[in-house]
């Protein structure tokens, strides 16, 4: 009994001393040290983080995780970023390191990274070996601004092949660039490892075309050779270059016929200096071949007052794209031609629609006079101006019925260039109507639009170039949910037959619409500012201008079809027609082709350039929209969120000029006045509290 009592007393005494220890200052300090040590041990063993950014800018998307977690061979990312950069470039450098660390964490040990601060000569030489050159940046201090050179890029190495991302001055879309580069380099390594045939770049140049005095035509071979040497170096010498001068017209005709190399045909010509050039045919183009597959790179010619000259600005880029296309396993997109559509390439290079999408997709021309190749899963119809034949419409319809996807960029009017706008009848209206779509013969005009500004000139609102703000984009669709501001031009209003869609179980969504301050111009279309006077406010409303739909559509030819080329009057293809889509098909309808052109799109997807001028940010957003739309149509929606990550420009939706003015006044004067008011309030509250305390403890004596 005594022993038990002594034990209890000992425990009680220990607890009492422990309480005194931890409650006292010494105990607090000791406990804090122990807690810090324990937390560090836990943190070093169990890594976790919380990304609170709206678009998860510091976390990897599912597509990025899939790209690196499936690596089977080691990959290295080398980051070349100058040290001690001024804001905002120092933030970009930290972001690059953070996001690359995320890739390494998800790679199961297959991806490592190195950080080079560019403080040594060796780092600079190594960076420039990979093509990472210093870029000029503007650094702003407290009292001055100065220009300086800085390295801001990274290189991804996998086997003997590498991809570089240079001039990373902003974080917008960086994850997408890294992930697509990883995907591309893996595809290229696998292709180089598996090919038995030699890849060749061949320049075909007709000798007889030199008679026309085309500037720099005689230097074409040396210029292309220089490009090839740079390209071959980046591909570790695995490509062969050939120069093939064409000496006769028949060989040129054969090349045009076999490879569709751009050519020229001319009749007898007499030059200004009296020379006679005999009729003939010539070619000037580059053929990139791998086995039986090939890609053609055009040699553009520009025209000026001094005559024709060779324009090589985009040729090297096009050659690289052709090589990537042959080596990659990218999905094939069919680009329909033969009806006056906008061409994929012209003398200025690739159409922005192709340039933007060429990192993930290959393109091929489609002539609907013959069957569509089974490798094509998506078709693009861009601004047709001539009618489709019935046979062509049938092939297009049956392509959809097999579960294909079609993107329609449809113009309602043909701008003749002399102020006249002629309605276009391509024959697609009936086809689209059978699927539930209708494009009205009008132009949507909007008060919320691009404003033309010039020196010593008044501002001119271009109502036919509406801005599409965040509130006017679908928040449900992966195509538009992360975009901020876009701009469209010469768009028409569209309608969807809701009853038909519900009957067939079709899911659809209006992804773009104009603002509530819009109206339409239907008759006597003229896009002169004097003609674009808005109606009364109560007549203004929003109009739908782009939509997507997915489901099992009914065939336009479900009741039968007779071929135009079949002479037998009793011939009917009803038994062979797919009357309803066998698997979900996709249709995207955009009521203008302008968004695919250089007028409204930055084909290089250069967010840095756009963010320097937020007014022009729509050029970048339009490019993102085009790529997101293509991804959606090809089932690659997981790529879309990456392109909009880190967008620093988030415009506030101000619906009225009164609200805009009030916001400006509040920002300039309201916030300072609010802070001063809070200061005075705090002063008087403290004074009142002091009086209250004095009264409480002085017994009423205020002395």
XYZ file of C-alpha atoms in Angstrom, residues 108 127 221 380 503 545 595:
7
model
C 9.633 7.583 -62.261
C 23.837 26.827 -74.708
C 21.125 26.092 -104.125
C -11.414 21.101 -92.677
C -34.653 14.114 -81.219
C -21.426 32.912 -84.244
C -9.954 33.756 -87.900
